[in-house]
Amino acid sequence: MCGIVGVVSKKQIVSNVIEGLKKLEYRGYDSAGVATTTGDGIKNIRTIGKMKNLVKALAKTSIEGSCAIGHTRWATHGKPSLVNAHPHVSHDNIAVVHNGIIENHLALKSFLLNSGYNYQSDTDTETIAHLIHNILLSEKDLLKACIKCMKMLHGSFAMAVICDDMPDKIILAKNACPLVIGIAANEKSVASDVSALPQSIEHVIYLEDGDLAEITANSYQIYDESGQKVHREKFRPHPNSFSKGKEAYDHYMQKEIYEQPKVAQLAMSGRIENNRVTDNFISHDLKMVLKKLENIHIVACGTSYHAGLVAGYWIEKLVKVSCRIDIASEYRYRSPVVPKNALFITISQSGETADSLAALKFAKKSGYLFTLSVCNVDNSAICRESDETLLTKAGIEIGVASTKSLTSQLIVLGLLTLKLAEIKNIEPRIVKKMTKELSTISAVLSQALHQSKKVKALAESIANKDHVLFLGRGQHYPIAMEAALKFKEISYIHAEAYAAGELKHGPLALVDNNMPVITVCPNDQLLDKLISNIEEVKARGGQMYVFADKTCNSKIKNNNHIDFENCGQFISPIVFNVPFQLLAYYVGVIRGNDVDQPRNLAKSVTVE
Ligand code: G6P
């Protein structure tokens, strides 16, 4: 999604803004730009495509300054084009970068057109630039003009504004999109994501909805929407907020897949002792909630939604607590009925996904006992909005398509399932056995990664196909769904997931000798049923590929299969997800796709 970076300093800082924008590339974008005050009119440069185009264009100019803002755009209003790229400038004096959507921009635009403003772009952001310019004709102070402007805007926004008449300050405003200030001695910065702030910052401040701020090289002040000064807490930036680069890997996605054994250790660290989930895994308040808990609602988007689906199988099977899992954008608008004694769980890697955040805000007013989030980014909007957060500790994830995040989310949700069972005193012996099994997860993930050569060979044989079907049953059905999602995102090949039992209710009609069908085959109580489904595909000439537990080898009569060590039934979905990630990765690479930034997609979807 769109990214914002701004720096105000005593020295020349356009290159710092560019460095920050490069760190936001992973979020997905289609154009980029930077603007700086000069005291002699705003200087603005924008390019379409990747950041390297902007860097090249900048090299041909002499644009420099000590107060600059930059942006990576992911088109919402108006197609990706040079005129639609940010920053948007009004009368060489005001420049604005903006994330989000201004819902009433057409009404404002009509007023501005009538007042003589000329539009260059199709964006809602250009309206903000002209509006501030217009207000400044009577209101001489930039902050006051921005406060007035913000009151007139409906919708979601994070924005940074510079003015050439007041060339040493940046004004910030936030409503429903993330914006964070970076503080260093003689320099202040702003970004939509902590990872894009200069690593030299000493503190970060997360702005809240309705906040405005004025930053200069030596000062910062935050205001509420009525212009009253407000205090917001300062935090030390977490070292995990900054990326260490690709290291020896070809792509971030590859690195993040291979990091999973380590990520699993971090997600588990300090959370299991003597085959028991530690007491401090959750707070006393949450423990009290779990005691009387009768229902759970889980809400998430994308890959995080699949984590929720797996957790639903675990919780209902072991703890017998009813669990409903929703896609956030559906939950928000389906008038959900909140059952008795219900816990609301939001799962999100970024903690900023607009639909998940809105669902959480809705849930907070709807009568749940407690709101819990499972999140990777500490202090993100979803963490701040929740009563409690269980951090997944996966470290910064750069690949747009989530990989290691799912593993860490499942581990945390597995721990929560075990804790809930313990609190409800359910099957202590089985819970202990499952806890032991979860403790092996890091080693088992390493073993699964050893099968990468075989997965690569499979990738080579299906990389030229147009369609692929993924099958799974029970708690592995969400893994088939995740496999299809990862596959389509990265390979651009159409992929669908089906619960294997549904095959004969429709998708079997698609199966012929040109259709690869890939199934996940654990050795569980559904094995015989799954083997019948495999036979159904083979009988229609389909190309069947099986990711199988080694211990059910003798039962599967299929030439194309890849074996995995038996890991136990509880952690099996976490483990079988890994070869599917590798498969999507290899097919994407073979097809020459940008696997880290797949076309049209964004990492953190901060608009509805
Ligand atoms: C985007 C990303 C996905 C991610 C989803 C939910 O679509 O491309 O990889 O799963 O958002 O994001 P969240 O940060 O809430 O987990």
Coordinates of C-alpha atoms and ligand atoms in Angstrom, one line a residue:
M1 CA 0.0 0.0 0.0
C2 CA 1.0 3.7 -0.2
G3 CA 3.9 4.7 1.9
I4 CA 4.9 8.1 3.4
V5 CA 8.3 9.3 4.5
G6 CA 9.4 12.8 5.5
V7 CA 12.5 14.3 7.1
V8 CA 13.2 17.7 8.5
S9 CA 16.8 18.4 9.6
K10 CA 19.6 21.0 9.7
K11 CA 21.3 19.2 6.8
Q12 CA 20.4 18.2 3.2
I13 CA 18.1 15.1 3.5
V14 CA 16.5 14.3 0.2
S15 CA 18.7 11.1 0.0
N16 CA 17.4 10.1 3.5
V17 CA 13.8 10.4 2.2
I18 CA 14.8 8.2 -0.7
E19 CA 16.4 5.6 1.6
G20 CA 13.2 5.5 3.6
L21 CA 11.0 5.1 0.5
K22 CA 13.2 2.2 -0.6
K23 CA 12.4 0.5 2.8
L24 CA 8.7 0.8 2.0
E25 CA 9.0 -0.8 -1.5
Y26 CA 8.1 -4.1 0.0
R27 CA 4.6 -2.9 0.7
G28 CA 3.7 -2.8 -3.0
Y29 CA 3.4 0.4 -5.1
D30 CA 3.2 1.7 -8.7
S31 CA 4.8 5.1 -8.6
A32 CA 7.0 7.2 -6.3
G33 CA 7.9 10.9 -5.7
V34 CA 9.6 13.3 -3.5
A35 CA 9.2 17.1 -2.8
T36 CA 11.3 19.5 -0.9
T37 CA 11.0 23.1 0.3
T38 CA 13.8 25.4 -1.1
G39 CA 12.6 28.9 -0.1
D40 CA 12.3 29.5 -3.8
G41 CA 9.3 27.3 -4.5
I42 CA 8.6 23.6 -3.9
K43 CA 10.7 21.3 -6.0
N44 CA 8.9 18.1 -6.9
I45 CA 9.9 15.0 -8.8
R46 CA 7.8 11.9 -9.5
T47 CA 8.2 8.8 -11.6
I48 CA 6.1 5.7 -12.4
G49 CA 7.3 2.2 -11.7
K50 CA 10.0 1.2 -9.3
M51 CA 12.1 3.3 -7.0
K52 CA 15.1 2.9 -9.3
N53 CA 13.3 5.2 -11.8
L54 CA 13.0 7.9 -9.1
V55 CA 16.6 7.5 -8.1
K56 CA 17.7 7.9 -11.8
A57 CA 15.5 10.9 -12.3
L58 CA 16.8 12.6 -9.2
A59 CA 20.4 12.0 -10.3
K60 CA 19.6 14.2 -13.3
T61 CA 18.5 17.1 -11.2
S62 CA 20.0 19.2 -8.4
I63 CA 17.0 18.9 -6.1
E64 CA 18.1 19.2 -2.5
G65 CA 16.7 20.5 0.7
S66 CA 16.5 20.1 4.5
C67 CA 12.7 19.6 4.7
A68 CA 11.3 17.0 2.3
I69 CA 8.4 14.5 2.0
G70 CA 8.2 11.4 -0.2
H71 CA 5.7 8.8 -1.2
T72 CA 5.2 5.4 -2.8
R73 CA 1.7 5.2 -4.3
W74 CA -0.6 2.2 -4.7
A75 CA -3.4 3.5 -7.0
T76 CA -6.9 4.0 -5.4
H77 CA -8.2 7.2 -7.1
G78 CA -6.9 7.4 -10.7
K79 CA -4.8 4.9 -12.5
P80 CA -1.0 4.6 -11.9
S81 CA 0.5 7.5 -13.9
L82 CA 2.9 10.4 -13.5
V83 CA 0.3 13.0 -12.9
N84 CA -1.4 10.9 -10.2
A85 CA 1.8 10.1 -8.4
H86 CA 2.4 12.0 -5.1
P87 CA 3.5 14.5 -3.8
H88 CA 0.8 16.8 -5.1
V89 CA 1.6 20.4 -5.2
S90 CA -0.5 23.6 -5.2
H91 CA 0.9 26.8 -6.6
D92 CA 4.5 25.8 -6.0
N93 CA 3.9 26.5 -2.3
I94 CA 2.2 23.5 -0.8
A95 CA 3.1 19.8 -1.2
V96 CA 1.2 16.9 0.2
V97 CA 1.7 13.2 0.5
H98 CA -1.3 11.1 1.6
N99 CA -2.3 7.6 2.3
G100 CA -6.0 6.7 2.6
I101 CA -9.2 7.8 0.8
I102 CA -10.9 11.2 1.1
E103 CA -14.6 10.2 0.6
N104 CA -16.0 13.8 0.1
H105 CA -13.2 14.9 -2.3
L106 CA -15.6 15.4 -5.2
A107 CA -17.7 18.0 -3.3
L108 CA -14.5 19.7 -2.1
K109 CA -13.1 19.6 -5.7
S110 CA -16.2 21.3 -7.1
F111 CA -15.8 24.1 -4.6
L112 CA -12.1 24.5 -5.5
L113 CA -12.7 24.4 -9.2
N114 CA -15.3 27.2 -8.8
S115 CA -12.6 29.1 -6.8
G116 CA -10.3 28.9 -9.8
Y117 CA -8.0 26.0 -8.9
N118 CA -6.7 23.9 -11.8
Y119 CA -6.4 20.1 -11.3
Q120 CA -3.5 18.1 -12.9
S121 CA -4.5 14.7 -11.5
D122 CA -7.5 12.4 -10.9
T123 CA -6.6 12.0 -7.2
D124 CA -8.3 12.9 -4.0
T125 CA -5.0 14.0 -2.6
E126 CA -4.6 17.0 -5.0
T127 CA -7.8 18.3 -3.4
I128 CA -6.0 18.4 0.0
A129 CA -3.1 20.4 -1.5
H130 CA -5.4 23.0 -3.1
L131 CA -7.6 23.1 0.0
I132 CA -4.7 23.9 2.3
H133 CA -3.5 26.5 -0.2
N134 CA -7.0 28.1 -0.2
I135 CA -7.3 28.2 3.6
L136 CA -3.8 29.7 3.8
L137 CA -5.0 32.7 1.8
S138 CA -6.8 33.9 5.0
E139 CA -5.2 31.8 7.7
K140 CA -1.5 32.6 7.7
D141 CA -0.3 29.7 9.9
L142 CA 0.3 26.2 8.2
L143 CA -0.7 24.2 11.3
K144 CA -3.9 26.2 11.8
A145 CA -4.7 25.8 8.1
C146 CA -4.2 22.0 8.3
I147 CA -6.4 21.8 11.4
K148 CA -9.2 23.6 9.4
C149 CA -8.6 21.4 6.4
M150 CA -8.7 18.2 8.5
K151 CA -12.1 19.2 9.9
M152 CA -13.4 19.4 6.3
L153 CA -12.1 15.9 5.2
H154 CA -14.2 12.8 5.5
G155 CA -12.5 9.4 5.2
S156 CA -9.2 7.9 6.2
F157 CA -5.9 9.6 5.9
A158 CA -2.3 9.9 7.0
M159 CA -0.6 12.9 5.5
A160 CA 2.5 15.0 5.6
V161 CA 2.4 18.6 4.3
I162 CA 5.2 21.1 3.5
C163 CA 4.9 24.8 2.7
D164 CA 7.6 26.7 0.9
D165 CA 6.7 29.9 2.8
M166 CA 7.5 28.1 6.1
P167 CA 10.2 25.9 4.8
D168 CA 11.5 24.3 8.0
K169 CA 8.5 22.3 9.2
I170 CA 6.3 19.4 8.3
I171 CA 2.7 19.2 9.4
L172 CA 1.3 15.7 9.9
A173 CA -2.3 14.5 10.3
K174 CA -3.7 11.1 10.9
N175 CA -7.1 9.5 10.8
A176 CA -7.5 5.7 10.5
C177 CA -4.1 5.2 8.7
P178 CA -0.8 4.7 10.5
L179 CA 1.7 7.5 10.9
V180 CA 4.7 7.5 13.2
I181 CA 7.2 10.2 14.2
G182 CA 10.9 9.5 14.5
I183 CA 12.9 11.6 17.0
A184 CA 16.6 12.2 16.9
A185 CA 18.5 15.2 18.4
N186 CA 18.7 17.5 15.4
E187 CA 16.4 15.7 13.1
K188 CA 12.7 14.7 13.1
S189 CA 11.2 12.3 10.6
V190 CA 7.8 10.7 9.8
A191 CA 6.8 7.5 8.1
S192 CA 3.8 5.3 7.7
D193 CA 5.8 2.4 8.9
V194 CA 8.5 2.4 11.6
S195 CA 10.8 0.4 9.3
A196 CA 11.1 3.4 7.0
L197 CA 12.4 5.8 9.6
P198 CA 16.2 6.5 9.8
Q199 CA 17.9 3.9 12.0
S200 CA 19.5 6.8 13.9
I201 CA 16.2 7.7 15.6
E202 CA 16.2 7.4 19.4
H203 CA 12.4 7.3 19.9
V204 CA 9.2 6.8 18.0
I205 CA 5.8 8.3 18.7
Y206 CA 2.6 6.6 17.2
L207 CA 0.1 9.3 16.3
E208 CA -3.5 8.5 17.2
D209 CA -6.6 9.1 15.1
G210 CA -7.5 12.8 15.0
D211 CA -3.9 13.9 15.8
L212 CA -2.0 16.5 14.0
A213 CA 1.7 17.3 14.6
E214 CA 4.2 19.9 13.7
I215 CA 7.8 18.7 13.4
T216 CA 10.9 20.8 12.9
A217 CA 14.6 19.7 13.1
N218 CA 14.7 20.6 16.9
S219 CA 11.1 20.2 18.0
Y220 CA 7.9 18.4 17.8
Q221 CA 4.4 19.1 19.1
I222 CA 1.3 17.0 18.8
Y223 CA -2.3 18.4 18.8
D224 CA -5.8 17.0 18.8
E225 CA -8.3 17.9 16.1
S226 CA -9.4 21.0 17.9
G227 CA -5.8 22.3 18.1
Q228 CA -5.2 21.6 21.8
K229 CA -1.7 20.3 22.6
V230 CA -1.7 16.6 23.6
H231 CA 0.9 14.2 25.0
R232 CA 1.7 10.9 23.3
E233 CA 4.1 8.4 24.8
K234 CA 7.6 8.0 23.3
F235 CA 8.9 4.4 22.7
R236 CA 12.4 3.1 21.9
P237 CA 12.2 1.6 18.5
H238 CA 12.4 -2.2 18.6
P239 CA 15.6 -3.5 16.7
N240 CA 13.3 -6.1 14.9
S241 CA 11.5 -3.2 13.3
F242 CA 14.4 -2.7 10.8
S243 CA 15.2 -5.2 8.1
K244 CA 18.7 -6.8 7.8
G245 CA 18.4 -7.2 4.1
K246 CA 18.2 -10.3 2.0
E247 CA 21.5 -11.7 3.4
A248 CA 22.6 -14.7 1.2
Y249 CA 19.2 -15.3 -0.3
D250 CA 17.9 -14.4 -3.7
H251 CA 14.6 -13.0 -2.5
Y252 CA 13.0 -11.9 0.8
M253 CA 10.3 -14.5 0.3
Q254 CA 13.0 -17.3 0.2
K255 CA 14.8 -15.9 3.2
E256 CA 11.5 -15.7 5.2
I257 CA 10.6 -19.3 4.3
Y258 CA 14.0 -20.5 5.4
E259 CA 13.9 -18.4 8.6
Q260 CA 10.9 -20.4 9.9
P261 CA 12.8 -22.8 12.2
K262 CA 14.3 -19.7 13.9
V263 CA 11.0 -17.8 13.9
A264 CA 9.4 -20.9 15.6
Q265 CA 12.0 -20.8 18.3
L266 CA 11.3 -17.1 18.9
A267 CA 7.5 -17.5 19.0
M268 CA 8.0 -20.3 21.6
S269 CA 10.7 -18.7 23.6
G270 CA 9.9 -18.5 27.3
R271 CA 6.3 -19.7 26.6
I272 CA 6.7 -23.4 27.4
E273 CA 8.3 -24.9 30.6
N274 CA 8.1 -28.5 31.8
N275 CA 5.7 -29.4 29.0
R276 CA 3.3 -26.7 30.1
V277 CA 2.4 -23.3 28.6
T278 CA 3.9 -20.8 31.1
D279 CA 1.6 -18.7 33.3
N280 CA 2.9 -15.4 32.0
F281 CA 2.0 -16.3 28.4
I282 CA -1.3 -14.5 29.2
S283 CA -2.3 -11.9 31.7
H284 CA -4.4 -12.6 34.8
D285 CA -7.3 -10.7 33.2
L286 CA -7.3 -12.9 30.2
K287 CA -7.0 -16.0 32.4
M288 CA -10.2 -15.0 34.1
V289 CA -11.9 -14.5 30.8
L290 CA -10.8 -17.9 29.5
K291 CA -12.2 -19.5 32.6
K292 CA -15.8 -18.4 31.8
L293 CA -15.3 -18.5 28.0
E294 CA -18.1 -20.2 26.0
N295 CA -17.5 -18.8 22.5
I296 CA -14.8 -17.4 20.3
H297 CA -15.0 -15.2 17.3
I298 CA -11.8 -14.9 15.2
V299 CA -11.5 -12.2 12.5
A300 CA -8.7 -11.6 10.0
C301 CA -7.7 -11.2 6.3
G302 CA -5.7 -13.1 3.8
T303 CA -3.1 -15.5 5.3
S304 CA -4.0 -14.5 8.8
Y305 CA -7.5 -15.7 8.2
H306 CA -6.2 -19.1 7.3
A307 CA -4.3 -19.1 10.7
G308 CA -7.7 -18.5 12.3
L309 CA -9.3 -21.3 10.4
V310 CA -6.7 -23.8 11.7
A311 CA -7.1 -22.5 15.2
G312 CA -10.8 -23.0 14.9
Y313 CA -10.3 -26.8 14.3
W314 CA -7.8 -27.0 17.2
I315 CA -10.0 -25.2 19.7
E316 CA -13.3 -26.9 18.9
K317 CA -11.6 -30.4 18.8
L318 CA -9.7 -30.1 22.0
V319 CA -11.5 -27.5 24.2
K320 CA -15.0 -27.9 22.8
V321 CA -15.5 -24.1 22.8
S322 CA -17.5 -22.9 19.9
C323 CA -15.3 -21.0 17.5
R324 CA -16.5 -18.9 14.5
I325 CA -13.9 -17.5 12.0
D326 CA -14.7 -14.6 9.7
I327 CA -13.0 -12.6 7.0
A328 CA -12.9 -9.2 8.5
S329 CA -14.5 -7.4 5.5
E330 CA -17.5 -9.9 5.8
Y331 CA -17.7 -9.7 9.6
R332 CA -18.0 -5.9 9.6
Y333 CA -21.1 -5.9 7.4
R334 CA -22.9 -9.1 8.3
S335 CA -24.6 -7.9 11.5
P336 CA -22.9 -10.5 13.6
V337 CA -24.7 -11.8 16.7
V338 CA -22.4 -11.8 19.7
P339 CA -22.9 -15.0 21.7
K340 CA -22.7 -15.3 25.5
N341 CA -19.3 -15.1 27.2
A342 CA -17.5 -14.6 23.9
L343 CA -13.8 -13.7 23.2
F344 CA -13.0 -11.7 20.1
I345 CA -9.6 -12.4 18.5
T346 CA -8.0 -10.4 15.7
I347 CA -5.1 -12.0 13.8
S348 CA -2.9 -9.7 11.8
Q349 CA 0.8 -9.7 10.8
S350 CA 1.0 -5.9 10.3
G351 CA -1.6 -4.8 12.9
E352 CA -2.7 -2.2 10.4
T353 CA -5.1 -4.0 8.0
A354 CA -8.0 -1.6 7.7
D355 CA -10.8 -4.2 7.6
S356 CA -9.4 -6.1 10.6
L357 CA -9.0 -2.9 12.6
A358 CA -12.5 -1.7 11.7
A359 CA -13.9 -5.2 12.7
L360 CA -12.0 -4.9 16.1
K361 CA -13.4 -1.4 16.7
F362 CA -16.9 -2.7 15.9
A363 CA -16.4 -5.7 18.2
K364 CA -15.3 -3.4 21.1
K365 CA -18.7 -1.8 21.1
S366 CA -20.6 -5.1 20.7
G367 CA -20.5 -6.8 24.0
Y368 CA -17.6 -9.3 23.9
L369 CA -15.9 -10.2 27.2
F370 CA -12.5 -9.3 25.9
T371 CA -10.6 -8.4 22.7
L372 CA -7.3 -10.2 22.1
S373 CA -5.0 -9.7 19.1
V374 CA -2.3 -12.0 17.7
C375 CA 0.0 -9.7 16.0
N376 CA 3.6 -9.3 14.7
V377 CA 4.0 -5.6 15.0
D378 CA 4.1 -4.3 18.6
N379 CA 2.3 -1.1 19.1
S380 CA 0.5 -1.3 15.8
A381 CA -3.1 0.1 15.7
I382 CA -4.6 -3.4 16.3
C383 CA -2.4 -4.0 19.3
R384 CA -3.2 -0.6 20.7
E385 CA -7.0 -1.1 20.1
S386 CA -7.0 -4.6 21.7
D387 CA -7.4 -5.4 25.5
E388 CA -4.4 -7.7 25.1
T389 CA -1.9 -8.8 22.4
L390 CA 0.0 -12.0 22.0
L391 CA 3.0 -11.0 19.9
T392 CA 4.1 -13.5 17.3
K393 CA 7.7 -12.3 17.3
A394 CA 8.4 -13.2 13.6
G395 CA 10.5 -10.1 13.0
I396 CA 9.9 -7.8 10.1
E397 CA 8.4 -9.5 7.1
I398 CA 9.3 -7.9 3.8
G399 CA 7.8 -10.3 1.2
V400 CA 4.3 -9.1 0.3
A401 CA 2.9 -12.6 0.6
S402 CA 3.0 -13.7 4.2
T403 CA 5.1 -16.8 4.9
K404 CA 6.9 -16.9 8.3
S405 CA 4.0 -14.9 9.8
L406 CA 1.6 -17.7 9.4
T407 CA 4.0 -20.1 11.1
S408 CA 4.4 -17.8 14.1
Q409 CA 0.7 -17.0 14.3
L410 CA -0.1 -20.8 14.3
I411 CA 2.4 -21.4 17.1
V412 CA 0.9 -18.6 19.2
L413 CA -2.7 -19.9 18.5
G414 CA -1.5 -23.4 19.4
L415 CA -0.1 -22.2 22.7
L416 CA -3.4 -20.3 23.4
T417 CA -5.4 -23.5 22.6
L418 CA -3.2 -25.5 25.1
K419 CA -3.6 -22.8 27.8
L420 CA -7.3 -22.6 27.3
A421 CA -7.5 -26.5 27.7
E422 CA -5.4 -26.3 30.8
I423 CA -7.5 -23.5 32.4
K424 CA -10.7 -25.5 31.6
N425 CA -9.0 -28.6 32.9
I426 CA -9.5 -30.7 29.8
E427 CA -7.6 -33.9 29.1
P428 CA -4.4 -32.9 31.0
R429 CA -2.5 -36.0 29.7
I430 CA -3.3 -35.2 26.1
V431 CA -2.6 -31.5 26.6
K432 CA 0.9 -32.4 27.9
K433 CA 1.5 -34.7 24.9
M434 CA 0.5 -31.9 22.5
T435 CA 2.7 -29.4 24.3
K436 CA 5.6 -31.7 23.9
E437 CA 4.8 -32.0 20.2
L438 CA 4.6 -28.3 19.8
S439 CA 8.1 -28.0 21.4
T440 CA 9.6 -29.9 18.5
I441 CA 8.2 -27.5 15.9
S442 CA 11.5 -25.8 15.1
A443 CA 13.4 -29.0 14.4
V444 CA 10.5 -30.5 12.4
L445 CA 10.3 -27.3 10.2
S446 CA 14.0 -27.7 9.4
Q447 CA 13.4 -31.3 8.3
A448 CA 10.5 -30.2 6.0
L449 CA 12.8 -27.6 4.4
H450 CA 15.2 -30.4 3.4
Q451 CA 12.6 -31.5 0.8
S452 CA 13.1 -28.3 -1.1
K453 CA 14.8 -30.0 -4.1
K454 CA 11.9 -32.3 -4.6
V455 CA 9.4 -29.4 -4.4
K456 CA 11.5 -27.5 -6.9
A457 CA 11.3 -30.5 -9.3
L458 CA 7.5 -30.5 -8.9
A459 CA 7.5 -26.7 -9.5
E460 CA 9.3 -27.3 -12.8
S461 CA 6.7 -29.7 -14.0
I462 CA 3.7 -27.5 -13.3
A463 CA 5.1 -24.0 -14.0
N464 CA 3.6 -23.9 -17.5
K465 CA 0.0 -24.8 -16.4
D466 CA -2.9 -22.5 -16.4
H467 CA -4.8 -23.9 -13.4
V468 CA -4.0 -25.9 -10.3
L469 CA -6.3 -27.4 -7.7
F470 CA -5.3 -27.9 -4.1
L471 CA -7.1 -30.3 -1.8
G472 CA -7.1 -30.9 1.9
R473 CA -9.4 -32.2 4.6
G474 CA -10.1 -31.2 8.2
Q475 CA -7.5 -28.9 9.8
H476 CA -5.5 -29.3 6.6
Y477 CA -8.2 -27.8 4.4
P478 CA -7.1 -24.2 5.5
I479 CA -3.6 -25.2 4.5
A480 CA -4.8 -26.1 1.0
M481 CA -6.6 -22.7 1.0
E482 CA -3.3 -21.0 2.0
A483 CA -1.5 -23.1 -0.6
A484 CA -3.8 -21.9 -3.4
L485 CA -3.6 -18.3 -2.1
K486 CA 0.2 -18.3 -2.1
F487 CA 0.3 -20.1 -5.4
K488 CA -1.9 -17.6 -7.3
E489 CA -0.2 -14.5 -5.6
I490 CA 3.3 -15.6 -6.6
S491 CA 2.9 -17.6 -9.8
Y492 CA -0.1 -15.7 -11.3
I493 CA -1.5 -19.1 -12.2
H494 CA -5.2 -19.6 -11.3
A495 CA -5.4 -21.8 -8.3
E496 CA -8.3 -23.0 -6.2
A497 CA -8.6 -24.9 -2.9
Y498 CA -11.3 -27.4 -2.2
A499 CA -12.1 -29.5 0.8
A500 CA -11.3 -32.9 -0.7
G501 CA -14.8 -34.2 0.2
E502 CA -16.3 -31.6 -2.0
L503 CA -14.5 -32.7 -5.1
K504 CA -17.4 -34.7 -6.5
H505 CA -19.8 -31.8 -5.9
G506 CA -18.3 -29.8 -8.8
P507 CA -14.5 -29.3 -9.2
L508 CA -14.1 -32.9 -10.5
A509 CA -15.6 -31.6 -13.8
L510 CA -12.4 -29.6 -14.3
V511 CA -10.1 -32.6 -13.9
D512 CA -8.5 -33.9 -17.0
N513 CA -4.9 -35.0 -17.9
N514 CA -3.8 -31.4 -18.1
M515 CA -5.0 -30.4 -14.5
P516 CA -2.5 -30.7 -11.7
V517 CA -4.2 -31.6 -8.4
I518 CA -2.0 -31.3 -5.3
T519 CA -3.1 -32.6 -2.0
V520 CA -1.8 -32.6 1.6
C521 CA -2.0 -36.0 3.0
P522 CA -1.2 -36.3 6.8
N523 CA -1.6 -39.7 8.6
D524 CA -4.8 -38.9 10.5
Q525 CA -8.3 -40.2 10.9
L526 CA -9.3 -38.8 7.5
L527 CA -6.5 -40.7 5.6
D528 CA -8.8 -43.4 4.1
K529 CA -11.3 -40.8 3.0
L530 CA -8.6 -38.7 1.4
I531 CA -7.2 -41.7 -0.4
S532 CA -10.6 -42.2 -2.0
N533 CA -10.5 -38.6 -3.2
I534 CA -7.0 -39.2 -4.7
E535 CA -8.4 -42.2 -6.6
E536 CA -11.3 -40.1 -7.9
V537 CA -8.8 -37.7 -9.4
K538 CA -6.6 -40.4 -10.9
A539 CA -9.6 -42.2 -12.4
R540 CA -10.3 -39.0 -14.4
G541 CA -6.7 -38.8 -15.7
G542 CA -5.8 -35.9 -13.4
Q543 CA -2.1 -35.3 -12.6
M544 CA -2.1 -36.1 -8.9
Y545 CA 0.7 -34.8 -6.6
V546 CA 0.7 -35.7 -2.9
F547 CA 2.6 -34.1 0.0
A548 CA 2.4 -37.1 2.3
D549 CA 3.3 -38.2 5.8
K550 CA 6.0 -40.9 5.4
T551 CA 4.0 -43.3 7.6
C552 CA 1.1 -43.5 5.2
N553 CA 3.3 -44.3 2.2
S554 CA 2.2 -47.9 1.8
K555 CA -1.4 -46.9 1.5
I556 CA -1.0 -44.2 -1.2
K557 CA -0.7 -45.6 -4.7
N558 CA 0.6 -42.6 -6.5
N559 CA 3.8 -42.0 -8.3
N560 CA 4.2 -38.3 -7.7
H561 CA 4.6 -37.8 -4.0
I562 CA 6.9 -36.1 -1.6
D563 CA 7.4 -37.6 1.8
F564 CA 7.6 -35.7 5.1
E565 CA 8.6 -37.1 8.5
N566 CA 5.7 -37.9 10.8
C567 CA 5.5 -34.9 13.2
G568 CA 2.3 -35.6 15.2
Q569 CA -1.2 -34.5 14.3
F570 CA -1.3 -31.3 16.3
I571 CA 1.5 -29.5 14.5
S572 CA 1.0 -31.1 11.2
P573 CA -0.8 -28.1 9.5
I574 CA 2.1 -25.8 10.5
V575 CA 4.6 -28.3 8.9
F576 CA 2.7 -29.1 5.7
N577 CA 2.3 -25.4 4.9
V578 CA 6.0 -25.1 4.3
P579 CA 6.3 -27.2 1.1
F580 CA 3.4 -25.2 -0.3
Q581 CA 5.3 -22.0 0.3
L582 CA 8.3 -23.4 -1.4
L583 CA 6.2 -24.6 -4.4
A584 CA 4.7 -21.1 -4.9
Y585 CA 8.1 -19.5 -4.6
Y586 CA 9.8 -21.8 -7.1
V587 CA 7.0 -21.5 -9.7
G588 CA 7.1 -17.7 -9.3
V589 CA 10.9 -17.7 -9.8
I590 CA 10.7 -20.1 -12.8
R591 CA 8.1 -17.8 -14.4
G592 CA 10.3 -14.7 -13.9
N593 CA 7.8 -13.0 -11.5
D594 CA 8.6 -10.5 -8.9
V595 CA 8.1 -12.9 -6.0
D596 CA 8.7 -10.3 -3.3
Q597 CA 6.4 -7.7 -4.7
P598 CA 3.7 -9.5 -6.8
R599 CA 1.9 -7.3 -9.2
N600 CA -1.2 -5.4 -7.9
L601 CA -0.7 -6.5 -4.3
A602 CA 0.3 -4.7 -1.2
K603 CA 1.8 -5.8 2.1
S604 CA -0.3 -3.8 4.5
V605 CA -3.8 -3.0 3.2
T606 CA -4.6 0.2 5.1
V607 CA -7.7 1.1 3.0
E608 CA -11.0 -0.7 2.9
Ligands
G6P1 C1 -2.3 -8.5 2.5 C2 -1.0 -9.3 2.4 C3 -1.2 -10.7 2.9 C4 -1.8 -10.7 4.3 C5 -3.0 -9.8 4.4 C6 -3.5 -9.6 5.8 O1 -3.2 -9.0 1.6 O2 -0.5 -9.3 1.1 O3 0.0 -11.4 2.9 O4 -2.0 -12.0 4.7 O5 -2.8 -8.5 3.8 O6 -2.5 -8.8 6.5 P1 -2.3 -8.8 8.0 O7 -1.1 -7.8 8.2 O8 -3.5 -8.3 8.6 O9 -2.0 -10.2 8.5

